[in-house]
């Protein structure tokens, strides 16, 4: 009998639970995120019938998370602003109740892993998944492994040069108009132009400024990490004009310095959209479970 | 009998060859870099007597290098501006003549590895070595392994915001005043102030501007890679006032966003000088050899 993977997409608004062998073969359920007690009870109730067949379970969660294996609060959601969820032992409760190996990581790391296993980065050892939406975050895979380090990457808070036409004061409470998220997240766009960004026409100057910030940030990632591919997700990338603009901007800011055909001749397949789309969250959780089995 | 490690620090000006078990137990020789034929003959002549005892040999070289294992020109110095050295098969010649496993990497990656094995990053899995001198480069270790990716990192060419007092046009032929190297390398400092940077007094505004660029660049590395420690080498760091200024600047630009005691309470042991100093090059080559043995 084939062993099953379990996945929990633990979002601030909704939870998705799934069992299956991969994103094209799953049974799933979704429900609103309420209190930790109630929400985790629903998670356990979903997985209980599958307990004998579950090989591992992955959780891609909102954060911040304690991911340090040696920490007494490993596997906890820590100082989240979400009411009631501070210091919630999400990974430990599930592992104990279901008696299954559990892997926990950030939602964006999980999505990055899923794109490597089943999506736009299949077969690659070094790549980057960046999501530009309500916030800006990045999942980085180097040498086939997610980058964790001291805490975890916070790509949205890299400091960027300001576009010369941009007088917006920025939306980041920590960095104002200095960082990527403060300048180019969905809320930054909305505040700069005083409207829902989705209402701005495709030829509005807003998208040139947006492409400037994204292009500079990606060029910096290329110079720092030398990825084999960059995957761009999140609500802002739903604007169909953005991908081409960002590809052009990134190549322009690198300006021929990093010599490789992947960048110089094939930027269209170097900077790409995610292949898993709305399935990224749950696929990411399954990918974490898959990786856990390989470790065990 | 203890097996020996061999190391070649292959610089554009001088070569250093060494055999030993680590940086505190070596026999070494150094000579000027002349033609590839003559220089490599001297390398082979140095190592020949040790051939039966050599377990592996590491080369930390000037570049650019072809480090893609699957490439037909793997182990070559490629498009270097150094006359006569274009397309030199440095790793292959040494491996064939000495019949020993050879590891080649960039000088800055080798130095990063040495700091992890014997220096300021001992025991760490995720750290960064940045050198600020004639050029700016970085060696990155993530999950215990050097980051290579598509080509290799080019940390000096990350794009940075410009200091508000800085009117210098920049020294990078590719990025002018937009990138870290164009704004903060030794030659950039010399051109901005019209003198040897070492002649500028310690309280000159030059060092505030320098600390701004280094602080922003390091803050961005922290947000991208989440290193456990950052090691700063190169000639500019010989200015004793710089380390403290850069620590303060980095913490200021992060502005409390990345919550960890290593950054919030111990920035003095988070951003540090290299422990190996002038031995970094040859120690790096030995570290590459040591890593090669572990792989074989």
XYZ file of C-alpha atoms in Angstrom:
592
model
C 0.000 0.000 0.000
C 1.339 3.428 -0.942
C 1.997 5.577 2.081
C 0.206 8.935 2.135
C 1.571 12.428 2.692
C -0.355 14.856 4.863
C -0.289 18.613 4.394
C -1.614 21.560 6.380
C -1.671 25.022 4.814
C -1.972 27.039 8.006
C -3.023 30.523 6.973
C -4.163 33.430 9.096
C -7.605 33.348 7.425
C -8.100 29.727 6.428
C -6.605 26.294 6.999
C -6.421 23.675 4.245
C -5.783 20.044 5.183
C -4.938 17.446 2.543
C -3.805 13.858 2.181
C -2.400 12.376 -1.003
C 0.731 11.502 -2.903
C 1.201 14.881 -4.614
C -0.685 17.997 -5.708
C -2.514 16.153 -8.529
C -3.715 13.364 -6.243
C -5.193 14.724 -3.032
C -8.259 14.725 -0.874
C -8.633 18.035 0.935
C -10.796 20.105 3.224
C -10.704 23.788 4.150
C -12.104 25.797 7.056
C -11.756 29.237 8.625
C -8.961 29.876 11.121
C -10.654 30.390 14.502
C -9.074 29.772 17.932
C -5.983 27.560 18.036
C -7.840 24.909 20.075
C -10.800 24.662 17.720
C -8.707 24.924 14.567
C -6.221 22.253 15.645
C -9.105 19.960 16.701
C -10.459 20.215 13.158
C -7.010 19.418 11.770
C -6.744 16.329 13.978
C -10.280 15.238 13.114
C -9.485 15.411 9.403
C -6.315 13.343 9.638
C -7.393 10.759 12.252
C -8.971 8.304 9.775
C -5.753 8.341 7.705
C -3.433 7.825 10.663
C -2.370 4.240 9.760
C -1.401 5.287 6.228
C 0.275 8.650 6.928
C 4.035 8.546 6.340
C 4.667 12.185 7.306
C 2.846 15.475 7.647
C 4.022 18.928 6.534
C 2.784 22.294 7.788
C 3.341 25.534 5.889
C 2.322 28.206 8.374
C 1.963 31.908 8.913
C 4.577 33.147 11.355
C 6.809 34.087 12.874
C 7.782 30.505 13.685
C 10.440 29.002 15.913
C 12.314 26.712 13.523
C 15.444 26.109 15.628
C 15.494 22.352 16.256
C 17.368 22.829 19.548
C 14.904 25.385 20.933
C 12.443 24.454 23.734
C 9.730 26.181 21.702
C 10.635 24.521 18.386
C 7.568 24.180 16.189
C 5.676 27.047 17.829
C 3.998 30.010 16.169
C 5.645 32.712 18.311
C 5.042 36.487 18.422
C 2.300 36.670 15.791
C -0.088 39.633 15.929
C -2.975 37.200 15.285
C -5.105 37.196 18.470
C -4.898 33.991 20.512
C -2.227 32.370 18.365
C 0.852 33.664 20.212
C 3.040 30.799 21.458
C 0.976 28.025 19.851
C 2.716 24.651 19.649
C 1.304 23.753 16.251
C 3.879 21.134 15.160
C 4.160 19.401 18.547
C 0.423 18.947 19.073
C -0.071 17.419 15.650
C 2.984 15.141 15.935
C 1.918 13.846 19.368
C -1.736 13.312 18.542
C -1.201 11.694 15.148
C 2.079 9.923 16.018
C 3.594 10.898 12.690
C 6.814 12.734 11.720
C 5.939 16.426 11.259
C 7.817 19.087 9.280
C 7.027 22.759 9.864
C 8.197 25.721 7.815
C 7.036 29.150 6.700
C 4.341 29.317 4.020
C 6.763 30.882 1.550
C 9.462 28.248 2.177
C 6.842 25.552 1.683
C 5.727 27.118 -1.604
C 9.353 27.316 -2.761
C 9.841 23.630 -2.004
C 6.654 22.682 -3.873
C 7.778 24.582 -6.975
C 11.031 22.579 -6.866
C 9.294 19.246 -6.460
C 6.336 19.649 -8.810
C 6.420 23.110 -10.371
C 8.544 25.728 -12.106
C 11.854 24.776 -10.462
C 11.737 21.026 -10.985
C 15.251 19.536 -11.020
C 16.973 22.734 -9.887
C 19.266 22.923 -6.862
C 19.424 26.738 -6.520
C 16.376 28.914 -6.952
C 14.250 31.547 -5.363
C 10.499 31.985 -4.867
C 9.360 35.545 -4.194
C 5.795 36.485 -3.378
C 4.645 40.085 -3.765
C 1.218 40.633 -2.262
C -0.020 41.853 1.118
C 3.575 41.373 2.229
C 6.740 40.481 0.384
C 8.579 37.289 1.265
C 11.003 34.859 -0.271
C 11.848 31.183 -0.015
C 15.393 30.354 -1.068
C 16.737 26.943 -2.055
C 20.539 26.635 -2.162
C 22.299 23.368 -2.961
C 18.937 21.595 -2.873
C 18.068 22.809 0.637
C 15.921 25.609 2.016
C 17.963 28.462 3.483
C 17.137 28.927 7.176
C 20.182 30.324 8.957
C 19.857 32.274 12.183
C 16.109 32.976 11.911
C 14.801 32.794 8.355
C 15.135 35.067 5.328
C 13.115 38.292 5.361
C 13.569 39.221 1.730
C 10.859 41.873 1.876
C 12.976 44.008 4.175
C 16.019 44.416 1.927
C 16.815 48.105 1.492
C 16.477 49.416 -2.054
C 17.350 52.612 -3.915
C 14.279 54.773 -4.458
C 12.840 55.368 -7.922
C 13.569 58.986 -8.895
C 9.866 59.730 -9.608
C 8.652 58.214 -6.347
C 7.694 60.560 -3.508
C 5.699 57.967 -1.531
C 6.661 57.870 2.169
C 6.590 54.066 2.293
C 4.406 51.635 4.211
C 6.862 49.615 6.332
C 6.549 50.392 10.047
C 10.227 49.463 10.485
C 11.837 50.874 7.337
C 9.360 53.383 5.872
C 10.250 53.939 2.206
C 13.620 52.207 2.476
C 12.700 48.561 2.054
C 11.210 46.392 -0.699
C 7.967 45.710 1.205
C 7.553 49.350 2.227
C 7.871 50.389 -1.417
C 6.348 47.572 -3.467
C 3.853 45.449 -1.502
C 0.161 45.543 -2.390
C -0.605 47.939 0.517
C 2.307 50.193 -0.572
C 0.876 50.358 -4.094
C -2.610 51.097 -2.758
C -1.330 53.863 -0.464
C 0.923 55.426 -3.130
C -1.847 55.684 -5.729
C -4.829 56.036 -3.393
C -6.792 53.178 -4.959
C -6.987 49.423 -5.303
C -3.897 48.596 -7.413
C -5.979 46.192 -9.505
C -7.928 49.243 -10.745
C -4.826 50.934 -12.217
C -4.611 50.599 -16.033
C -1.902 48.307 -17.409
C -0.070 51.281 -18.966
C -0.061 53.337 -15.726
C 3.347 54.609 -14.568
C 2.683 52.729 -11.293
C 3.754 49.497 -13.004
C 7.045 50.993 -14.242
C 7.893 52.033 -10.705
C 6.811 48.615 -9.435
C 9.015 46.902 -12.045
C 11.932 49.117 -10.976
C 11.708 47.920 -7.360
C 11.160 44.289 -8.287
C 13.939 44.376 -10.897
C 16.462 45.859 -8.463
C 15.494 43.387 -5.723
C 15.802 40.421 -8.104
C 19.129 41.696 -9.516
C 20.412 41.836 -5.928
C 19.244 38.282 -5.291
C 21.033 37.172 -8.465
C 24.267 38.843 -7.284
C 23.920 37.350 -3.794
C 22.644 33.836 -4.491
C 23.301 33.137 -8.162
C 20.003 31.244 -8.541
C 19.285 29.049 -11.567
C 15.739 30.475 -11.731
C 13.552 33.081 -10.019
C 9.829 32.394 -9.500
C 7.482 35.321 -8.845
C 4.143 34.787 -7.135
C 1.606 36.829 -5.204
C -1.264 39.102 -6.105
C 0.809 41.789 -7.842
C 2.007 39.246 -10.424
C -1.622 38.655 -11.452
C -1.162 41.879 -13.481
C -0.293 40.280 -16.812
C 1.956 43.152 -17.913
C 4.251 42.745 -14.889
C 6.259 39.637 -15.759
C 7.721 41.097 -18.955
C 8.430 44.433 -17.297
C 10.234 42.755 -14.411
C 12.284 40.544 -16.749
C 13.399 43.617 -18.720
C 14.132 45.629 -15.588
C 16.195 42.871 -13.952
C 18.313 42.334 -17.072
C 18.786 46.087 -17.327
C 20.030 46.487 -13.756
C 22.393 43.505 -14.052
C 23.603 45.217 -17.248
C 25.558 42.263 -18.653
C 27.738 41.778 -15.587
C 26.611 38.255 -14.720
C 27.544 36.350 -17.873
C 25.397 33.304 -18.443
C 23.086 32.337 -21.325
C 20.247 31.724 -18.832
C 20.265 35.444 -18.058
C 21.664 36.967 -21.241
C 19.620 34.971 -23.754
C 16.717 33.346 -21.901
C 15.440 35.809 -19.330
C 11.878 34.636 -20.221
C 12.643 31.231 -18.735
C 14.870 32.643 -15.974
C 12.227 34.788 -14.278
C 8.912 32.943 -14.361
C 5.497 32.629 -12.747
C 4.766 29.754 -10.325
C 3.446 26.575 -11.920
C 1.270 25.564 -8.968
C -0.835 28.729 -8.694
C -3.532 28.559 -6.038
C -2.373 25.048 -5.090
C 0.999 26.348 -3.921
C 0.067 26.411 -0.232
C -1.194 22.885 0.097
C 1.401 21.538 -2.347
C 4.047 23.205 -0.200
C 2.802 21.427 2.903
C 2.886 18.092 1.046
C 6.404 18.892 -0.201
C 7.539 19.437 3.394
C 6.099 16.033 4.264
C 7.866 14.469 1.284
C 11.174 15.989 2.344
C 10.635 14.751 5.892
C 10.280 11.146 4.696
C 13.548 11.403 2.793
C 15.284 12.629 5.964
C 13.832 10.003 8.299
C 51.309 8.313 8.671
C 49.081 11.402 8.640
C 48.012 12.323 5.169
C 48.869 15.865 4.050
C 46.673 18.554 2.545
C 48.008 20.662 -0.307
C 46.938 24.243 -0.947
C 47.529 26.726 -3.757
C 46.621 30.377 -3.269
C 46.532 31.390 -6.922
C 46.594 35.171 -6.991
C 47.017 37.521 -9.899
C 50.280 38.840 -8.412
C 51.651 35.928 -6.412
C 51.138 32.217 -5.890
C 51.526 30.557 -2.494
C 51.918 26.762 -2.307
C 51.651 24.926 1.008
C 51.474 21.429 2.444
C 50.368 20.619 5.957
C 47.486 19.565 8.122
C 46.071 23.046 8.790
C 47.039 26.717 8.852
C 49.158 26.321 12.007
C 51.156 23.393 10.634
C 52.362 24.097 7.113
C 55.424 24.269 4.938
C 54.996 26.891 2.235
C 56.654 28.702 -0.637
C 55.647 31.793 -2.611
C 56.597 33.177 -6.006
C 55.427 35.797 -8.501
C 52.656 34.917 -10.969
C 54.313 34.854 -14.420
C 53.112 32.884 -17.471
C 50.695 29.999 -16.801
C 53.268 27.458 -18.062
C 56.089 28.676 -15.851
C 53.871 29.292 -12.831
C 52.197 25.881 -12.986
C 55.622 24.217 -13.428
C 56.709 25.812 -10.165
C 53.531 24.595 -8.483
C 54.166 21.023 -9.681
C 57.853 21.194 -8.668
C 56.862 22.230 -5.137
C 54.347 19.435 -4.645
C 56.177 16.573 -6.412
C 58.207 15.455 -3.381
C 55.009 15.259 -1.305
C 53.055 13.309 -3.897
C 52.895 10.002 -1.960
C 51.557 11.730 1.152
C 49.097 14.192 -0.456
C 45.476 13.286 0.281
C 43.959 16.191 -1.688
C 44.872 19.599 -3.023
C 42.790 22.781 -2.937
C 43.165 25.840 -5.163
C 41.702 29.233 -4.270
C 42.098 31.230 -7.461
C 41.485 34.589 -9.054
C 38.746 34.330 -11.676
C 36.418 34.157 -13.306
C 36.456 30.377 -13.017
C 34.377 27.664 -14.607
C 33.064 25.746 -11.594
C 30.269 23.792 -13.308
C 31.235 20.139 -12.823
C 29.464 19.117 -16.033
C 31.232 21.705 -18.193
C 33.954 20.687 -20.683
C 36.054 23.566 -19.350
C 35.453 22.765 -15.651
C 38.426 23.877 -13.572
C 39.566 26.556 -16.042
C 40.338 30.195 -15.376
C 38.139 31.621 -18.152
C 37.749 35.217 -19.391
C 40.224 36.876 -17.026
C 41.745 40.183 -18.109
C 45.155 38.894 -16.871
C 47.358 38.514 -20.005
C 48.110 34.932 -21.014
C 45.829 33.359 -18.401
C 42.592 33.224 -20.424
C 41.291 29.635 -20.696
C 43.938 28.100 -18.433
C 43.122 24.583 -17.209
C 44.574 25.119 -13.739
C 42.728 22.344 -11.835
C 43.047 19.709 -14.571
C 46.801 20.104 -15.067
C 47.523 19.821 -11.355
C 45.176 16.835 -10.857
C 46.690 14.932 -13.796
C 50.325 15.630 -12.990
C 50.082 14.970 -9.251
C 47.417 12.250 -9.449
C 45.560 13.706 -6.500
C 41.944 14.847 -5.977
C 41.812 18.616 -6.653
C 39.214 21.152 -5.466
C 39.042 24.568 -7.132
C 37.055 27.577 -5.992
C 37.209 31.358 -5.973
C 39.657 32.991 -3.546
C 36.800 34.512 -1.564
C 34.911 31.204 -1.300
C 38.132 29.543 -0.132
C 38.663 32.230 2.512
C 35.058 31.804 3.694
C 35.583 28.066 4.060
C 38.822 28.567 6.011
C 37.118 30.929 8.467
C 34.515 28.217 9.059
C 37.069 25.462 9.567
C 39.716 27.286 11.599
C 38.667 30.906 12.085
C 35.871 33.267 13.064
C 32.985 31.049 11.893
C 34.057 27.777 13.493
C 31.085 25.504 14.085
C 28.624 27.665 12.136
C 26.476 26.367 9.279
C 25.342 29.729 7.870
C 27.698 32.665 7.521
C 29.126 35.189 5.145
C 32.645 36.414 4.418
C 32.825 39.796 2.679
C 36.071 41.355 1.500
C 36.201 45.090 0.782
C 39.427 46.055 -0.962
C 40.433 46.517 -4.602
C 37.159 44.805 -5.382
C 34.251 43.680 -3.232
C 33.343 40.007 -3.069
C 31.580 37.588 -0.814
C 31.762 33.905 0.047
C 28.513 32.519 1.439
C 28.075 29.321 3.412
C 24.485 28.078 3.754
C 23.607 24.845 5.532
C 27.321 24.062 5.829
C 28.004 24.389 2.095
C 29.372 27.131 -0.118
C 26.713 28.793 -2.265
C 27.542 28.371 -5.970
C 24.315 28.316 -7.955
C 24.218 29.271 -11.619
C 27.645 30.984 -11.718
C 28.806 32.194 -8.307
C 27.780 35.082 -6.067
C 28.885 38.570 -7.107
C 28.041 40.344 -3.895
C 29.973 43.457 -4.909
C 27.459 44.199 -7.635
C 24.331 44.429 -5.495
C 22.554 47.736 -6.113
C 22.391 50.074 -3.121
C 20.644 53.323 -2.239
C 22.998 56.276 -2.471
C 24.097 58.190 0.613
C 22.394 61.615 0.529
C 25.745 63.470 0.840
C 27.452 61.451 -1.887
C 27.868 63.051 -5.324
C 30.561 60.612 -6.522
C 29.814 59.200 -10.007
C 30.890 55.674 -9.016
C 33.701 53.445 -10.231
C 31.960 50.328 -11.573
C 32.203 50.048 -15.368
C 28.915 48.106 -15.367
C 26.869 49.885 -12.702
C 28.536 53.280 -12.123
C 27.373 54.606 -8.747
C 24.591 52.066 -8.388
C 26.440 49.069 -6.959
C 28.328 48.266 -3.731
C 31.708 47.941 -5.490
C 31.204 51.105 -7.543
C 30.463 53.029 -4.338
C 32.594 51.435 -1.624
C 35.643 49.561 -2.992
C 39.146 50.890 -2.307
C 39.367 52.455 -5.811
C 35.919 54.075 -5.318
C 37.108 55.617 -2.047
C 40.342 56.822 -3.691
C 38.474 58.364 -6.626
C 35.773 59.983 -4.453
C 38.265 61.702 -2.147
C 41.170 62.144 -4.591
C 43.735 60.483 -2.338
C 44.894 57.184 -0.918
C 42.039 56.226 1.441
C 44.608 55.172 4.083
C 45.631 58.844 4.299
C 42.123 59.999 5.326
C 41.851 60.739 9.080
C 39.780 58.339 11.168
C 37.178 61.040 11.854
C 36.766 62.000 8.178
C 33.174 61.916 6.829
C 34.463 59.421 4.233
C 34.201 56.665 6.829
C 30.590 57.531 7.705
C 29.641 57.248 4.057
C 31.632 54.011 3.800
C 29.851 52.608 6.871
C 26.493 53.574 5.324
C 27.178 51.483 2.209
C 28.624 48.557 4.136
C 25.819 48.665 6.710
C 23.096 48.653 4.044
C 24.796 45.846 2.117
C 25.169 43.721 5.257
C 21.574 44.432 6.369
C 20.450 43.197 2.950
C 22.540 40.031 3.323
C 20.972 39.466 6.751
C 17.460 39.818 5.259
C 18.333 37.526 2.345
C 20.462 34.826 3.974
C 19.862 35.069 7.720
C 23.528 34.303 8.510
C 24.671 33.347 12.016
C 27.701 35.639 11.624
C 29.204 38.126 9.134
C 32.998 38.315 8.703
C 34.500 41.438 7.131
C 37.946 41.311 5.523
C 39.937 43.286 2.965
C 42.055 46.410 3.083
C 39.281 48.845 4.019
C 38.701 46.935 7.263
C 42.306 47.651 8.285
C 40.921 51.081 9.322
C 40.368 50.338 12.990
C 37.405 52.722 13.308
C 35.429 50.866 10.617
C 34.264 47.733 12.438
C 32.346 49.627 15.129
C 30.861 52.026 12.598
C 29.679 49.168 10.395
C 28.174 47.268 13.355
C 26.218 50.376 14.385
C 25.121 51.129 10.828
C 23.913 47.573 10.158
C 21.886 47.430 13.374
C 20.441 50.848 12.526
C 19.274 49.837 9.059
C 17.770 46.564 10.300
C 16.023 48.745 12.909
C 14.869 45.922 15.154
C 13.004 44.017 12.470
C 15.065 40.821 12.634
C 14.514 39.725 16.234
C 17.380 37.664 17.576
C 19.741 38.219 20.523
C 22.746 37.670 18.211
C 21.775 40.877 16.390
C 19.891 42.828 19.054
C 22.281 42.234 21.949
C 25.584 40.978 20.534
C 26.270 42.840 17.314
C 29.974 42.951 18.364
C 30.206 39.185 17.967
C 27.792 39.096 15.015
C 29.844 41.273 12.665
C 33.527 40.470 13.154
C 36.966 40.609 11.567
C 38.526 37.461 10.048
C 40.581 35.332 12.448
C 43.041 34.118 9.837
C 44.250 37.509 8.559
C 47.026 37.273 5.971
C 46.861 33.459 6.143
C 43.308 33.450 4.769
C 44.363 32.680 1.200
C 46.515 29.657 1.858
C 44.260 28.453 4.694
C 41.366 28.688 2.247
C 43.174 26.455 -0.234
C 43.868 23.898 2.511
C 40.219 24.083 3.595
C 39.126 23.256 0.039
C 41.453 20.230 0.157
C 40.028 19.190 3.520
C 36.489 19.431 2.191
C 37.484 17.391 -0.874
C 38.698 14.515 1.315
C 35.405 14.454 3.164
C 33.550 14.216 -0.148
C 35.722 11.488 -1.669
